[in-house]
Amino acid sequence: MTSRAVRKPSTRFILERYGDLLPITDRTPMVSLGEGGTPLVRSRSIERELGLKALYFKLESMNPTGSFKDRGMVLAIAKAVEDRAEAVICASTGNTSASAAAYAVRHGLKAYVIVPDGQIAMGKLAQAIVHGATIVQLAGSFDDALNVVREIATRHPVALVNSVNQHRIEGQKTGAFEIVDDLGDAPEILCIPVGNAGNITAYWRGFSEYYRLERAGQRPQMWGFQAAGAAPIVNGAPVEHPETVASAIRIGNPASWQQAVEARDDSGGRIRAVTDEEILEAYRRLAAEEAVFCEPASAASVAGLIRQHREGADLSGKTAVCIITGNGLKDPDTALGIAATIHRAESDLASVERALGWV
Ligand code: AN7
């Protein structure tokens, strides 16, 4: 038998790749579903229009359950196993529940998910169903659901895996590590949608840690974007009835509010609102011009960057990264709501040619 050189990449899985910077012990199960190692895809049209030196989309939509939540969940659930938990619970606008359900199955835990009734995207509900989670649809908002699960976790033997669980934030900070490792340094600007504000908190922690360790020469300005109908941090007050097409970030009282404000202020950044129209326009452009199919909440980061440019922000010579937090396939209803012409034809060549307008 001839021996061949196998080009084996060093691991991209975050628990192994960044284990030295995570709260891992020799009892932490190093189970992976393939999370992390997501690509930075360069913009082909929006970058030029905004006059940036470079614009990248970090496709967190390519994680195993289709959202960034997997980075935090792989750690939160591994730590729950380490602590001998037998069940996990979360409140969710959809992606957290999909991720919790998947990682719970992998570790043989029970998953309980509480979601606002009729307010989560279909694909996310489908994920929770197929992974066998116990699902409660609550007649209330995400914020109501989060209040309930926080109380439940103090009364019952079940681990809370919302981002109030610090292991979630620790896992998610690896997204920042990857950006620096890929680009050689932090970008000048990091654009990110803000809902419960766990992810902006995690990215800032990650960039700050790498800066302290001198693995990065700079830290980015953190530019967070909320939907205008669900913009408590921008307004400076909770929103009782948050409303937006971006159901993932329909959140009126974010758990990590204070940490998000700190990330904004310590980085010299900003947290602003974008309208549903701006979100949907960015959503459509991302798919039609950049080949990036994301969910509406993810498009808020790009909508925000475009709006900042329109309002006079000087982007020339700068590098920006937009976090594409979730996959477009999760929310087919929004995709099918985009105006499109779909032609009909009989099942023969001539009819298809006619339908295409070629004869
Ligand atoms: C695609 O799943 O809150 O500011 O319960 O699914 O860290 O909350 C999801 C949030 C952005 C906002 N983009 O992140 C949940 C949930 C997508 C999301 C956010 C979410 P955070």
CSV table of C-alpha atoms and ligand atoms in Angstrom, one decimal:
chain,number,residue,atom,x,y,z
A,1,MET,CA,0.0,0.0,0.0
A,2,THR,CA,1.4,3.4,-0.9
A,3,SER,CA,1.2,6.1,1.7
A,4,ARG,CA,-0.3,9.3,0.6
A,5,ALA,CA,0.0,12.7,2.2
A,6,VAL,CA,-3.5,13.6,3.5
A,7,ARG,CA,-4.0,17.4,3.7
A,8,LYS,CA,-5.8,17.5,7.0
A,9,PRO,CA,-7.0,21.0,8.0
A,10,SER,CA,-6.6,22.0,11.6
A,11,THR,CA,-10.0,21.8,13.2
A,12,ARG,CA,-12.6,24.4,12.6
A,13,PHE,CA,-14.9,23.3,15.4
A,14,ILE,CA,-14.9,26.0,18.0
A,15,LEU,CA,-14.6,23.9,21.2
A,16,GLU,CA,-11.3,22.5,19.9
A,17,ARG,CA,-10.0,25.4,18.0
A,18,TYR,CA,-10.5,28.0,20.7
A,19,GLY,CA,-10.7,25.7,23.7
A,20,ASP,CA,-7.8,27.6,25.4
A,21,LEU,CA,-10.1,30.7,25.6
A,22,LEU,CA,-13.3,28.9,26.6
A,23,PRO,CA,-14.4,27.5,30.1
A,24,ILE,CA,-13.7,23.9,29.2
A,25,THR,CA,-12.6,21.3,31.6
A,26,ASP,CA,-11.5,17.6,31.1
A,27,ARG,CA,-15.1,16.7,31.9
A,28,THR,CA,-16.6,18.9,29.2
A,29,PRO,CA,-18.0,16.7,26.4
A,30,MET,CA,-16.3,17.8,23.1
A,31,VAL,CA,-19.3,16.9,20.9
A,32,SER,CA,-19.6,18.9,17.7
A,33,LEU,CA,-22.3,19.1,15.0
A,34,GLY,CA,-19.9,21.1,12.8
A,35,GLU,CA,-20.5,24.6,14.2
A,36,GLY,CA,-18.1,27.4,13.6
A,37,GLY,CA,-15.6,28.0,10.8
A,38,THR,CA,-18.2,30.0,8.8
A,39,PRO,CA,-17.0,31.8,5.7
A,40,LEU,CA,-16.4,35.5,5.2
A,41,VAL,CA,-17.8,36.3,1.8
A,42,ARG,CA,-16.8,39.5,0.1
A,43,SER,CA,-19.4,41.8,-1.3
A,44,ARG,CA,-19.6,42.3,-5.0
A,45,SER,CA,-21.9,45.3,-5.2
A,46,ILE,CA,-22.9,46.9,-1.9
A,47,GLU,CA,-19.2,47.4,-1.0
A,48,ARG,CA,-18.5,49.6,-4.1
A,49,GLU,CA,-21.7,51.6,-3.6
A,50,LEU,CA,-20.8,52.5,0.0
A,51,GLY,CA,-17.2,53.4,-0.9
A,52,LEU,CA,-15.8,50.9,1.6
A,53,LYS,CA,-12.3,49.4,1.2
A,54,ALA,CA,-13.9,46.0,1.8
A,55,LEU,CA,-17.2,44.6,2.9
A,56,TYR,CA,-17.6,41.0,4.1
A,57,PHE,CA,-20.6,39.0,5.1
A,58,LYS,CA,-19.9,36.5,7.8
A,59,LEU,CA,-22.3,33.6,7.0
A,60,GLU,CA,-23.4,32.4,10.4
A,61,SER,CA,-26.3,31.0,8.4
A,62,MET,CA,-24.0,28.1,7.5
A,63,ASN,CA,-23.9,26.7,11.1
A,64,PRO,CA,-25.5,23.3,11.5
A,65,THR,CA,-29.0,24.5,12.5
A,66,GLY,CA,-28.7,27.6,10.2
A,67,SER,CA,-27.9,30.3,12.7
A,68,PHE,CA,-25.2,31.8,14.9
A,69,LYS,CA,-26.9,30.3,18.0
A,70,ASP,CA,-25.0,27.0,17.5
A,71,ARG,CA,-21.7,28.6,18.7
A,72,GLY,CA,-23.2,29.4,22.1
A,73,MET,CA,-25.4,26.3,22.3
A,74,VAL,CA,-22.6,23.8,21.7
A,75,LEU,CA,-20.9,25.1,24.8
A,76,ALA,CA,-24.1,25.8,26.9
A,77,ILE,CA,-25.3,22.2,26.4
A,78,ALA,CA,-21.9,20.7,26.9
A,79,LYS,CA,-21.7,22.5,30.2
A,80,ALA,CA,-25.2,21.4,31.1
A,81,VAL,CA,-24.1,17.8,30.5
A,82,GLU,CA,-21.0,18.4,32.6
A,83,ASP,CA,-23.3,19.7,35.4
A,84,ARG,CA,-25.4,16.5,35.1
A,85,ALA,CA,-28.5,18.3,33.8
A,86,GLU,CA,-31.0,16.0,32.1
A,87,ALA,CA,-33.1,18.7,30.5
A,88,VAL,CA,-32.7,22.2,29.0
A,89,ILE,CA,-35.2,25.0,28.5
A,90,CYS,CA,-35.3,28.2,26.6
A,91,ALA,CA,-37.6,31.0,25.4
A,92,SER,CA,-37.1,31.8,21.8
A,93,THR,CA,-38.1,33.8,18.7
A,94,GLY,CA,-37.1,30.5,16.9
A,95,ASN,CA,-33.4,30.1,16.3
A,96,THR,CA,-32.5,29.5,19.9
A,97,SER,CA,-35.1,26.8,20.2
A,98,ALA,CA,-34.0,25.1,16.9
A,99,SER,CA,-30.4,25.0,18.2
A,100,ALA,CA,-31.2,23.9,21.7
A,101,ALA,CA,-33.4,21.1,20.3
A,102,ALA,CA,-30.6,19.9,18.0
A,103,TYR,CA,-27.8,19.9,20.6
A,104,ALA,CA,-30.1,18.4,23.3
A,105,VAL,CA,-30.8,15.4,21.0
A,106,ARG,CA,-27.1,15.0,20.4
A,107,HIS,CA,-26.4,14.8,24.1
A,108,GLY,CA,-29.5,12.8,25.0
A,109,LEU,CA,-31.1,15.6,26.9
A,110,LYS,CA,-34.7,16.7,26.9
A,111,ALA,CA,-35.4,20.1,25.4
A,112,TYR,CA,-38.3,22.3,26.4
A,113,VAL,CA,-38.9,25.4,24.3
A,114,ILE,CA,-41.3,28.3,24.9
A,115,VAL,CA,-42.1,30.4,21.9
A,116,PRO,CA,-44.5,33.3,21.3
A,117,ASP,CA,-47.6,31.9,19.6
A,118,GLY,CA,-47.8,32.3,15.9
A,119,GLN,CA,-44.8,34.7,15.9
A,120,ILE,CA,-41.9,32.5,14.8
A,121,ALA,CA,-40.8,31.6,11.3
A,122,MET,CA,-42.1,28.3,10.0
A,123,GLY,CA,-38.7,26.7,9.3
A,124,LYS,CA,-37.6,27.3,12.9
A,125,LEU,CA,-40.8,25.7,14.3
A,126,ALA,CA,-40.2,22.8,11.9
A,127,GLN,CA,-36.7,22.3,13.4
A,128,ALA,CA,-38.0,22.2,17.0
A,129,ILE,CA,-40.6,19.7,15.9
A,130,VAL,CA,-38.3,17.3,14.0
A,131,HIS,CA,-35.7,17.3,16.8
A,132,GLY,CA,-38.4,16.3,19.2
A,133,ALA,CA,-38.5,19.2,21.6
A,134,THR,CA,-41.4,19.7,23.8
A,135,ILE,CA,-42.9,22.9,22.5
A,136,VAL,CA,-45.1,25.4,24.3
A,137,GLN,CA,-46.7,28.2,22.3
A,138,LEU,CA,-47.2,31.1,24.7
A,139,ALA,CA,-50.0,33.6,24.3
A,140,GLY,CA,-47.6,36.5,24.7
A,141,SER,CA,-44.3,38.0,23.5
A,142,PHE,CA,-40.8,36.7,23.6
A,143,ASP,CA,-40.2,38.9,26.6
A,144,ASP,CA,-43.0,37.2,28.5
A,145,ALA,CA,-41.6,33.8,27.5
A,146,LEU,CA,-38.2,34.7,28.8
A,147,ASN,CA,-39.6,35.9,32.1
A,148,VAL,CA,-41.4,32.6,32.5
A,149,VAL,CA,-38.4,30.3,31.7
A,150,ARG,CA,-36.2,32.3,34.1
A,151,GLU,CA,-38.6,31.5,36.9
A,152,ILE,CA,-39.1,27.9,35.8
A,153,ALA,CA,-35.3,27.3,35.9
A,154,THR,CA,-35.2,28.3,39.5
A,155,ARG,CA,-38.0,25.9,40.4
A,156,HIS,CA,-37.3,22.8,38.3
A,157,PRO,CA,-34.2,20.7,37.6
A,158,VAL,CA,-33.7,22.1,34.1
A,159,ALA,CA,-30.8,24.2,32.7
A,160,LEU,CA,-31.6,27.5,31.2
A,161,VAL,CA,-29.9,28.0,27.8
A,162,ASN,CA,-30.9,31.5,26.8
A,163,SER,CA,-28.1,34.0,26.5
A,164,VAL,CA,-28.5,34.9,30.1
A,165,ASN,CA,-26.4,31.7,30.5
A,166,GLN,CA,-22.9,33.0,30.2
A,167,HIS,CA,-21.7,29.8,28.4
A,168,ARG,CA,-23.8,31.0,25.4
A,169,ILE,CA,-21.9,34.3,25.3
A,170,GLU,CA,-18.6,32.6,25.7
A,171,GLY,CA,-19.3,30.3,22.8
A,172,GLN,CA,-20.6,33.1,20.6
A,173,LYS,CA,-17.5,35.2,21.1
A,174,THR,CA,-15.6,32.8,18.9
A,175,GLY,CA,-17.3,34.5,15.9
A,176,ALA,CA,-15.1,37.5,16.6
A,177,PHE,CA,-12.0,35.3,16.9
A,178,GLU,CA,-12.6,33.8,13.5
A,179,ILE,CA,-13.0,37.2,11.8
A,180,VAL,CA,-9.6,38.3,13.2
A,181,ASP,CA,-8.0,35.1,12.3
A,182,ASP,CA,-9.4,35.3,8.7
A,183,LEU,CA,-8.7,39.0,8.1
A,184,GLY,CA,-5.4,39.2,10.1
A,185,ASP,CA,-7.0,41.9,12.3
A,186,ALA,CA,-10.3,43.2,13.4
A,187,PRO,CA,-12.3,45.3,10.8
A,188,GLU,CA,-12.9,49.0,11.5
A,189,ILE,CA,-16.7,48.4,11.7
A,190,LEU,CA,-18.7,45.4,12.8
A,191,CYS,CA,-22.5,45.5,11.9
A,192,ILE,CA,-24.8,43.2,13.8
A,193,PRO,CA,-28.5,42.9,14.4
A,194,VAL,CA,-29.6,43.4,18.0
A,195,GLY,CA,-32.5,41.5,19.6
A,196,ASN,CA,-31.9,40.2,23.0
A,197,ALA,CA,-28.4,41.7,22.7
A,198,GLY,CA,-26.5,38.5,23.5
A,199,ASN,CA,-24.6,38.4,20.2
A,200,ILE,CA,-23.3,42.0,20.2
A,201,THR,CA,-22.2,41.4,23.8
A,202,ALA,CA,-20.4,38.2,22.7
A,203,TYR,CA,-18.6,39.7,19.7
A,204,TRP,CA,-17.4,42.7,21.8
A,205,ARG,CA,-16.0,40.3,24.4
A,206,GLY,CA,-14.3,38.2,21.7
A,207,PHE,CA,-12.7,41.3,20.0
A,208,SER,CA,-11.6,42.7,23.3
A,209,GLU,CA,-10.1,39.4,24.4
A,210,TYR,CA,-8.1,39.1,21.2
A,211,TYR,CA,-7.0,42.7,21.5
A,212,ARG,CA,-5.7,42.1,25.1
A,213,LEU,CA,-3.9,38.9,23.9
A,214,GLU,CA,-2.4,41.0,21.1
A,215,ARG,CA,-3.9,38.6,18.5
A,216,ALA,CA,-5.6,41.8,17.1
A,217,GLY,CA,-4.1,45.2,16.7
A,218,GLN,CA,-7.4,47.0,16.9
A,219,ARG,CA,-11.0,46.6,18.0
A,220,PRO,CA,-14.0,47.5,15.7
A,221,GLN,CA,-16.6,50.1,16.3
A,222,MET,CA,-19.7,48.0,17.1
A,223,TRP,CA,-22.7,49.1,15.0
A,224,GLY,CA,-25.8,47.4,16.3
A,225,PHE,CA,-29.2,47.6,14.5
A,226,GLN,CA,-32.7,47.1,15.9
A,227,ALA,CA,-35.9,47.0,14.0
A,228,ALA,CA,-37.8,50.4,14.3
A,229,GLY,CA,-40.8,48.7,15.8
A,230,ALA,CA,-38.7,46.8,18.4
A,231,ALA,CA,-35.9,49.3,19.3
A,232,PRO,CA,-35.8,49.6,23.1
A,233,ILE,CA,-32.1,50.4,23.2
A,234,VAL,CA,-32.4,53.1,20.6
A,235,ASN,CA,-35.5,54.6,22.4
A,236,GLY,CA,-34.0,54.2,25.8
A,237,ALA,CA,-37.2,52.4,27.1
A,238,PRO,CA,-38.7,48.9,26.8
A,239,VAL,CA,-41.2,48.3,24.0
A,240,GLU,CA,-44.3,46.6,25.3
A,241,HIS,CA,-45.7,45.4,22.0
A,242,PRO,CA,-42.7,45.0,19.6
A,243,GLU,CA,-43.6,44.7,16.0
A,244,THR,CA,-41.4,44.0,13.0
A,245,VAL,CA,-41.2,41.7,9.9
A,246,ALA,CA,-37.9,40.5,11.4
A,247,SER,CA,-39.5,38.1,13.9
A,248,ALA,CA,-36.2,36.9,15.2
A,249,ILE,CA,-35.5,40.4,16.7
A,250,ARG,CA,-39.1,41.2,17.8
A,251,ILE,CA,-37.9,41.7,21.4
A,252,GLY,CA,-38.9,44.6,23.6
A,253,ASN,CA,-36.8,44.3,26.7
A,254,PRO,CA,-33.4,42.7,25.9
A,255,ALA,CA,-31.7,40.7,28.6
A,256,SER,CA,-28.2,42.0,27.7
A,257,TRP,CA,-29.3,45.6,27.3
A,258,GLN,CA,-26.6,47.0,29.6
A,259,GLN,CA,-23.8,45.0,28.0
A,260,ALA,CA,-24.9,46.1,24.6
A,261,VAL,CA,-24.7,49.8,25.6
A,262,GLU,CA,-21.3,49.1,27.0
A,263,ALA,CA,-20.1,47.5,23.8
A,264,ARG,CA,-21.5,50.5,21.9
A,265,ASP,CA,-19.9,53.1,24.1
A,266,ASP,CA,-16.5,51.4,24.7
A,267,SER,CA,-16.1,50.8,21.0
A,268,GLY,CA,-17.1,54.3,19.9
A,269,GLY,CA,-20.0,52.6,18.0
A,270,ARG,CA,-23.7,53.2,17.6
A,271,ILE,CA,-27.0,51.3,18.0
A,272,ARG,CA,-29.7,52.6,15.6
A,273,ALA,CA,-33.0,51.6,14.2
A,274,VAL,CA,-33.9,50.5,10.7
A,275,THR,CA,-37.4,50.3,9.3
A,276,ASP,CA,-39.1,47.1,8.0
A,277,GLU,CA,-38.9,48.6,4.5
A,278,GLU,CA,-35.2,49.1,4.8
A,279,ILE,CA,-34.8,45.6,6.2
A,280,LEU,CA,-36.7,44.0,3.3
A,281,GLU,CA,-34.9,46.1,0.7
A,282,ALA,CA,-31.5,44.9,2.1
A,283,TYR,CA,-32.9,41.3,2.4
A,284,ARG,CA,-33.9,41.4,-1.3
A,285,ARG,CA,-30.6,43.0,-2.4
A,286,LEU,CA,-28.5,40.5,-0.4
A,287,ALA,CA,-30.2,37.6,-2.2
A,288,ALA,CA,-30.5,39.2,-5.7
A,289,GLU,CA,-27.1,41.0,-5.9
A,290,GLU,CA,-24.8,39.2,-3.5
A,291,ALA,CA,-26.2,35.7,-3.6
A,292,VAL,CA,-26.6,35.7,0.2
A,293,PHE,CA,-30.0,34.3,1.3
A,294,CYS,CA,-30.6,35.3,4.9
A,295,GLU,CA,-33.5,35.9,7.1
A,296,PRO,CA,-34.9,39.4,7.6
A,297,ALA,CA,-33.3,39.9,11.0
A,298,SER,CA,-29.9,39.3,9.5
A,299,ALA,CA,-30.5,41.8,6.8
A,300,ALA,CA,-30.9,44.5,9.5
A,301,SER,CA,-27.1,44.7,9.8
A,302,VAL,CA,-26.8,45.5,6.1
A,303,ALA,CA,-29.8,47.8,6.1
A,304,GLY,CA,-28.2,49.7,9.0
A,305,LEU,CA,-24.9,50.0,7.2
A,306,ILE,CA,-26.6,51.4,4.1
A,307,ARG,CA,-28.5,53.8,6.1
A,308,GLN,CA,-25.5,55.1,8.0
A,309,HIS,CA,-23.8,55.7,4.6
A,310,ARG,CA,-26.9,57.6,3.4
A,311,GLU,CA,-26.8,59.7,6.6
A,312,GLY,CA,-23.2,60.7,5.9
A,313,ALA,CA,-21.0,58.2,7.8
A,314,ASP,CA,-17.6,58.2,6.2
A,315,LEU,CA,-16.8,54.7,5.1
A,316,SER,CA,-13.9,55.3,2.7
A,317,GLY,CA,-10.8,53.3,3.3
A,318,LYS,CA,-12.6,51.2,5.9
A,319,THR,CA,-13.3,47.5,6.2
A,320,ALA,CA,-16.7,46.4,7.5
A,321,VAL,CA,-18.1,43.0,8.4
A,322,CYS,CA,-21.8,42.3,8.6
A,323,ILE,CA,-22.9,39.3,10.6
A,324,ILE,CA,-25.4,37.3,8.6
A,325,THR,CA,-27.0,35.6,11.6
A,326,GLY,CA,-29.6,33.2,10.1
A,327,ASN,CA,-30.4,31.3,7.0
A,328,GLY,CA,-33.1,32.6,4.6
A,329,LEU,CA,-34.7,29.1,4.3
A,330,LYS,CA,-36.0,29.4,7.9
A,331,ASP,CA,-38.5,32.0,6.8
A,332,PRO,CA,-40.0,31.0,3.4
A,333,ASP,CA,-43.1,33.1,4.0
A,334,THR,CA,-41.0,36.3,3.8
A,335,ALA,CA,-39.2,35.0,0.7
A,336,LEU,CA,-42.5,34.2,-1.0
A,337,GLY,CA,-43.7,37.6,-0.2
A,338,ILE,CA,-41.2,39.2,-2.6
A,339,ALA,CA,-42.9,40.3,-5.8
A,340,ALA,CA,-42.0,37.8,-8.5
A,341,THR,CA,-43.3,36.7,-11.9
A,342,ILE,CA,-43.7,33.0,-12.1
A,343,HIS,CA,-44.6,31.7,-15.6
A,344,ARG,CA,-46.8,28.7,-16.3
A,345,ALA,CA,-46.4,26.3,-19.1
A,346,GLU,CA,-47.9,23.0,-20.5
A,347,SER,CA,-45.6,20.0,-20.3
A,348,ASP,CA,-44.0,20.4,-23.8
A,349,LEU,CA,-41.1,22.2,-25.4
A,350,ALA,CA,-43.0,24.8,-27.4
A,351,SER,CA,-45.1,25.8,-24.4
A,352,VAL,CA,-42.0,26.3,-22.2
A,353,GLU,CA,-40.3,28.3,-24.9
A,354,ARG,CA,-43.5,30.5,-25.2
A,355,ALA,CA,-43.6,30.9,-21.4
A,356,LEU,CA,-40.0,32.1,-21.5
A,357,GLY,CA,-40.8,34.5,-24.2
A,358,TRP,CA,-38.3,33.0,-26.6
A,359,VAL,CA,-40.7,32.4,-29.5
B,1,AN7,C1,-31.3,35.5,13.0
B,1,AN7,O1,-33.8,32.7,18.9
B,1,AN7,O2,-33.5,35.8,20.4
B,1,AN7,O3,-29.3,40.1,20.0
B,1,AN7,O4,-34.7,33.5,20.7
B,1,AN7,O5,-32.4,34.7,15.5
B,1,AN7,O6,-28.2,37.9,20.4
B,1,AN7,O7,-30.7,38.2,20.6
B,1,AN7,C2,-32.8,35.2,18.2
B,1,AN7,C3,-32.1,36.3,17.9
B,1,AN7,C4,-30.3,38.2,15.2
B,1,AN7,C5,-30.5,38.7,17.6
B,1,AN7,N1,-30.5,37.4,14.2
B,1,AN7,O8,-29.5,38.2,18.4
B,1,AN7,C6,-34.0,33.6,19.7
B,1,AN7,C7,-33.4,34.9,19.5
B,1,AN7,C8,-31.2,36.3,14.2
B,1,AN7,C9,-31.7,35.8,15.5
B,1,AN7,C10,-30.8,37.8,16.5
B,1,AN7,C11,-31.5,36.7,16.6
B,1,AN7,P1,-29.4,38.6,19.9
